[in-house]
Amino acid sequence: MKKDQYVLLKTMTWARDSHGLFDYESKNIQKKNIRANCSGKLIRISNEVQFLSEKIDTNHVDDRSNLAHISLAKGQYSISPFDENQPLWLALRVTKSNEDSKCYNLNEGSIIKLGRVKFKISALHTSSFEPLTFIQGSSENFLPEESVCRICLCDSNDQENPLISPCICKGTMKHIHVQCLQKWVSSKFSTKTGPNSEIFCWKSMDCELCKSPYPASVQVGRRVYAIFTSGDIQTPYCMIESMSRDSNNHRMLYLVSFKNKCSITMGRGHDSDLRVSDISVSRMHAMIRYVNGKFILEDNSSKFGTLVMLQEPKKVEAEDEFVMQIGRTVFEVSIKSGIRGDASIDEDF
């Protein structure tokens, strides 16, 4: 990276503080350009965003919100969360120089947010020959021979159908066969079939005794066993897990099959393939497309945005441009040339 290059942050802050949301349709926005060519921190005081060098102590600054770190190491800029409890989000919005910035290639483990509703992409499968196994879940070794399954009351324990302990129940209720649990889970799902997709939906996937949630999969030795599965699902498909509970204290889990066409819609509207009943979610909020073996998340000009959680520092590359969000502040990030000194600020765009 050239010595005269700097990070340009076009910041926008929504004046209203509402569930950490940013209203992309509001005109009540405070804007500021920030230029930085050193390591430092991005903070917000009231509605004003400021960039401060690492040399400056901000502990004495009252009513500040810490937003992000900007790091410069070996000529490479990167942006990371200030606090692990306050993640940074990649906002899927079109920038002037990057039409593709409204799309994101999903990976297993991606965490997305529609309005204020969070989901985790638990699994992605493209081939009918792939076993339905997931990376999450707890590791279990084979259990003692005297253990019995609380459903079938048998003590058999082998690699095809091991006894596991998937919840926090104790005593005689602690153990259950993988296949017994799979059968119980499979009796709990509902199916929604549309012109574009087929969706298998589970809710109340908690132990009926101890009320702890069952994992999507468990590992016994080197083998992973799927708990949530359906023999009728067609590839390609993805598994989407709600990270919050609804008004009935249910945590939703969706197996989404791209049956006929290569896209599904997500939103609050009744005609959405995957319906999300939350006021912060637009009627036709976002879509997931399946293209060339990839699952691509795309925003549909939603009011409160479609976001993807940043799980590692985001490098700022030359000729790259993207949009980040933390709470009610959004900033467009790019690399520019022609600055001396630590930082400078332009009040307006």
PDB file of N, CA and C in Angstrom, residues 27-75:
ATOM      1  N   LYS A  27     -34.598  10.434   6.611  1.00  0.00           N
ATOM      2  CA  LYS A  27     -33.850  11.629   6.235  1.00  0.00           C
ATOM      3  C   LYS A  27     -33.220  12.300   7.457  1.00  0.00           C
ATOM      4  N   ASN A  28     -33.551  11.793   8.639  1.00  0.00           N
ATOM      5  CA  ASN A  28     -33.019  12.356   9.879  1.00  0.00           C
ATOM      6  C   ASN A  28     -31.679  11.690  10.193  1.00  0.00           C
ATOM      7  N   ILE A  29     -30.702  11.965   9.340  1.00  0.00           N
ATOM      8  CA  ILE A  29     -29.397  11.318   9.392  1.00  0.00           C
ATOM      9  C   ILE A  29     -28.303  12.374   9.518  1.00  0.00           C
ATOM     10  N   GLN A  30     -27.350  12.140  10.419  1.00  0.00           N
ATOM     11  CA  GLN A  30     -26.179  13.012  10.518  1.00  0.00           C
ATOM     12  C   GLN A  30     -25.011  12.345   9.807  1.00  0.00           C
ATOM     13  N   LYS A  31     -24.385  13.090   8.884  1.00  0.00           N
ATOM     14  CA  LYS A  31     -23.321  12.536   8.050  1.00  0.00           C
ATOM     15  C   LYS A  31     -21.987  13.203   8.363  1.00  0.00           C
ATOM     16  N   LYS A  32     -20.945  12.447   8.155  1.00  0.00           N
ATOM     17  CA  LYS A  32     -19.599  12.996   8.308  1.00  0.00           C
ATOM     18  C   LYS A  32     -18.609  12.123   7.548  1.00  0.00           C
ATOM     19  N   ASN A  33     -17.666  12.764   6.874  1.00  0.00           N
ATOM     20  CA  ASN A  33     -16.542  12.053   6.260  1.00  0.00           C
ATOM     21  C   ASN A  33     -15.369  12.032   7.229  1.00  0.00           C
ATOM     22  N   ILE A  34     -14.759  10.887   7.387  1.00  0.00           N
ATOM     23  CA  ILE A  34     -13.592  10.756   8.252  1.00  0.00           C
ATOM     24  C   ILE A  34     -12.462  10.134   7.446  1.00  0.00           C
ATOM     25  N   ARG A  35     -11.287  10.762   7.504  1.00  0.00           N
ATOM     26  CA  ARG A  35     -10.107  10.246   6.817  1.00  0.00           C
ATOM     27  C   ARG A  35      -9.073   9.838   7.865  1.00  0.00           C
ATOM     28  N   ALA A  36      -8.524   8.647   7.711  1.00  0.00           N
ATOM     29  CA  ALA A  36      -7.540   8.168   8.686  1.00  0.00           C
ATOM     30  C   ALA A  36      -6.434   7.400   7.988  1.00  0.00           C
ATOM     31  N   ASN A  37      -5.176   7.716   8.382  1.00  0.00           N
ATOM     32  CA  ASN A  37      -4.047   6.946   7.846  1.00  0.00           C
ATOM     33  C   ASN A  37      -3.149   6.410   8.960  1.00  0.00           C
ATOM     34  N   CYS A  38      -3.795   6.095  10.092  1.00  0.00           N
ATOM     35  CA  CYS A  38      -3.073   5.497  11.213  1.00  0.00           C
ATOM     36  C   CYS A  38      -4.024   4.584  11.962  1.00  0.00           C
ATOM     37  N   SER A  39      -3.483   3.834  12.907  1.00  0.00           N
ATOM     38  CA  SER A  39      -4.329   2.993  13.751  1.00  0.00           C
ATOM     39  C   SER A  39      -5.082   3.870  14.742  1.00  0.00           C
ATOM     40  N   GLY A  40      -6.307   3.509  15.030  1.00  0.00           N
ATOM     41  CA  GLY A  40      -7.095   4.299  15.962  1.00  0.00           C
ATOM     42  C   GLY A  40      -8.448   3.681  16.216  1.00  0.00           C
ATOM     43  N   LYS A  41      -9.319   4.450  16.841  1.00  0.00           N
ATOM     44  CA  LYS A  41     -10.633   3.951  17.222  1.00  0.00           C
ATOM     45  C   LYS A  41     -11.718   4.885  16.728  1.00  0.00           C
ATOM     46  N   LEU A  42     -12.828   4.282  16.373  1.00  0.00           N
ATOM     47  CA  LEU A  42     -13.999   5.016  15.920  1.00  0.00           C
ATOM     48  C   LEU A  42     -14.995   5.024  17.067  1.00  0.00           C
ATOM     49  N   ILE A  43     -15.402   6.222  17.510  1.00  0.00           N
ATOM     50  CA  ILE A  43     -16.354   6.341  18.609  1.00  0.00           C
ATOM     51  C   ILE A  43     -17.508   7.237  18.180  1.00  0.00           C
ATOM     52  N   ARG A  44     -18.603   7.170  18.947  1.00  0.00           N
ATOM     53  CA  ARG A  44     -19.745   8.055  18.698  1.00  0.00           C
ATOM     54  C   ARG A  44     -20.127   8.730  19.998  1.00  0.00           C
ATOM     55  N   ILE A  45     -20.241  10.048  19.949  1.00  0.00           N
ATOM     56  CA  ILE A  45     -20.718  10.837  21.080  1.00  0.00           C
ATOM     57  C   ILE A  45     -22.007  11.500  20.636  1.00  0.00           C
ATOM     58  N   SER A  46     -23.109  11.130  21.269  1.00  0.00           N
ATOM     59  CA  SER A  46     -24.432  11.544  20.817  1.00  0.00           C
ATOM     60  C   SER A  46     -24.630  11.051  19.384  1.00  0.00           C
ATOM     61  N   ASN A  47     -24.805  11.961  18.427  1.00  0.00           N
ATOM     62  CA  ASN A  47     -24.982  11.554  17.031  1.00  0.00           C
ATOM     63  C   ASN A  47     -23.735  11.791  16.190  1.00  0.00           C
ATOM     64  N   GLU A  48     -22.637  12.184  16.824  1.00  0.00           N
ATOM     65  CA  GLU A  48     -21.425  12.533  16.085  1.00  0.00           C
ATOM     66  C   GLU A  48     -20.385  11.417  16.172  1.00  0.00           C
ATOM     67  N   VAL A  49     -19.916  10.976  15.026  1.00  0.00           N
ATOM     68  CA  VAL A  49     -18.873   9.955  14.956  1.00  0.00           C
ATOM     69  C   VAL A  49     -17.514  10.633  14.889  1.00  0.00           C
ATOM     70  N   GLN A  50     -16.550  10.119  15.656  1.00  0.00           N
ATOM     71  CA  GLN A  50     -15.202  10.679  15.671  1.00  0.00           C
ATOM     72  C   GLN A  50     -14.177   9.555  15.528  1.00  0.00           C
ATOM     73  N   PHE A  51     -13.057   9.884  14.897  1.00  0.00           N
ATOM     74  CA  PHE A  51     -11.921   8.971  14.821  1.00  0.00           C
ATOM     75  C   PHE A  51     -10.801   9.533  15.678  1.00  0.00           C
ATOM     76  N   LEU A  52     -10.266   8.705  16.583  1.00  0.00           N
ATOM     77  CA  LEU A  52      -9.201   9.136  17.480  1.00  0.00           C
ATOM     78  C   LEU A  52      -8.019   8.191  17.353  1.00  0.00           C
ATOM     79  N   SER A  53      -6.830   8.757  17.317  1.00  0.00           N
ATOM     80  CA  SER A  53      -5.610   7.960  17.257  1.00  0.00           C
ATOM     81  C   SER A  53      -5.493   7.086  18.497  1.00  0.00           C
ATOM     82  N   GLU A  54      -4.773   5.978  18.372  1.00  0.00           N
ATOM     83  CA  GLU A  54      -4.551   5.099  19.520  1.00  0.00           C
ATOM     84  C   GLU A  54      -3.839   5.811  20.660  1.00  0.00           C
ATOM     85  N   LYS A  55      -3.130   6.885  20.341  1.00  0.00           N
ATOM     86  CA  LYS A  55      -2.386   7.624  21.358  1.00  0.00           C
ATOM     87  C   LYS A  55      -3.307   8.375  22.311  1.00  0.00           C
ATOM     88  N   ILE A  56      -4.553   8.597  21.909  1.00  0.00           N
ATOM     89  CA  ILE A  56      -5.480   9.402  22.703  1.00  0.00           C
ATOM     90  C   ILE A  56      -6.277   8.505  23.644  1.00  0.00           C
ATOM     91  N   ASP A  57      -6.293   8.859  24.925  1.00  0.00           N
ATOM     92  CA  ASP A  57      -7.041   8.116  25.936  1.00  0.00           C
ATOM     93  C   ASP A  57      -8.489   8.601  25.933  1.00  0.00           C
ATOM     94  N   THR A  58      -9.438   7.672  25.727  1.00  0.00           N
ATOM     95  CA  THR A  58     -10.854   8.049  25.679  1.00  0.00           C
ATOM     96  C   THR A  58     -11.613   7.654  26.946  1.00  0.00           C
ATOM     97  N   ASN A  59     -10.915   7.133  27.954  1.00  0.00           N
ATOM     98  CA  ASN A  59     -11.607   6.678  29.159  1.00  0.00           C
ATOM     99  C   ASN A  59     -12.307   7.815  29.891  1.00  0.00           C
ATOM    100  N   HIS A  60     -11.822   9.037  29.708  1.00  0.00           N
ATOM    101  CA  HIS A  60     -12.419  10.181  30.397  1.00  0.00           C
ATOM    102  C   HIS A  60     -13.595  10.767  29.625  1.00  0.00           C
ATOM    103  N   VAL A  61     -13.855  10.261  28.419  1.00  0.00           N
ATOM    104  CA  VAL A  61     -14.929  10.802  27.584  1.00  0.00           C
ATOM    105  C   VAL A  61     -16.252  10.171  28.005  1.00  0.00           C
ATOM    106  N   ASP A  62     -17.173  10.997  28.486  1.00  0.00           N
ATOM    107  CA  ASP A  62     -18.468  10.506  28.948  1.00  0.00           C
ATOM    108  C   ASP A  62     -19.422  10.295  27.773  1.00  0.00           C
ATOM    109  N   ASP A  63     -20.388   9.392  27.982  1.00  0.00           N
ATOM    110  CA  ASP A  63     -21.478   9.161  27.022  1.00  0.00           C
ATOM    111  C   ASP A  63     -20.977   8.805  25.630  1.00  0.00           C
ATOM    112  N   ARG A  64     -19.875   8.106  25.568  1.00  0.00           N
ATOM    113  CA  ARG A  64     -19.364   7.695  24.261  1.00  0.00           C
ATOM    114  C   ARG A  64     -19.803   6.258  23.972  1.00  0.00           C
ATOM    115  N   SER A  65     -19.925   5.953  22.702  1.00  0.00           N
ATOM    116  CA  SER A  65     -20.167   4.586  22.251  1.00  0.00           C
ATOM    117  C   SER A  65     -18.972   4.153  21.424  1.00  0.00           C
ATOM    118  N   ASN A  66     -18.296   3.106  21.844  1.00  0.00           N
ATOM    119  CA  ASN A  66     -17.161   2.593  21.085  1.00  0.00           C
ATOM    120  C   ASN A  66     -17.669   1.790  19.895  1.00  0.00           C
ATOM    121  N   LEU A  67     -17.219   2.134  18.701  1.00  0.00           N
ATOM    122  CA  LEU A  67     -17.741   1.512  17.492  1.00  0.00           C
ATOM    123  C   LEU A  67     -16.803   0.472  16.892  1.00  0.00           C
ATOM    124  N   ALA A  68     -15.559   0.868  16.590  1.00  0.00           N
ATOM    125  CA  ALA A  68     -14.674  -0.046  15.866  1.00  0.00           C
ATOM    126  C   ALA A  68     -13.223   0.359  16.035  1.00  0.00           C
ATOM    127  N   HIS A  69     -12.341  -0.587  15.763  1.00  0.00           N
ATOM    128  CA  HIS A  69     -10.900  -0.341  15.675  1.00  0.00           C
ATOM    129  C   HIS A  69     -10.501  -0.269  14.210  1.00  0.00           C
ATOM    130  N   ILE A  70      -9.628   0.650  13.878  1.00  0.00           N
ATOM    131  CA  ILE A  70      -8.971   0.676  12.576  1.00  0.00           C
ATOM    132  C   ILE A  70      -7.494   0.433  12.818  1.00  0.00           C
ATOM    133  N   SER A  71      -6.954  -0.588  12.179  1.00  0.00           N
ATOM    134  CA  SER A  71      -5.556  -0.962  12.387  1.00  0.00           C
ATOM    135  C   SER A  71      -4.767  -0.802  11.100  1.00  0.00           C
ATOM    136  N   LEU A  72      -3.529  -0.344  11.251  1.00  0.00           N
ATOM    137  CA  LEU A  72      -2.593  -0.261  10.130  1.00  0.00           C
ATOM    138  C   LEU A  72      -1.344  -1.030  10.519  1.00  0.00           C
ATOM    139  N   ALA A  73      -1.090  -2.143   9.822  1.00  0.00           N
ATOM    140  CA  ALA A  73       0.078  -2.977  10.114  1.00  0.00           C
ATOM    141  C   ALA A  73       0.692  -3.446   8.803  1.00  0.00           C
ATOM    142  N   LYS A  74       1.978  -3.153   8.633  1.00  0.00           N
ATOM    143  CA  LYS A  74       2.721  -3.548   7.433  1.00  0.00           C
ATOM    144  C   LYS A  74       2.025  -3.077   6.160  1.00  0.00           C
ATOM    145  N   GLY A  75       1.512  -1.861   6.228  1.00  0.00           N
ATOM    146  CA  GLY A  75       0.889  -1.270   5.055  1.00  0.00           C
ATOM    147  C   GLY A  75      -0.519  -1.755   4.761  1.00  0.00           C
TER     148      GLY A  75
END
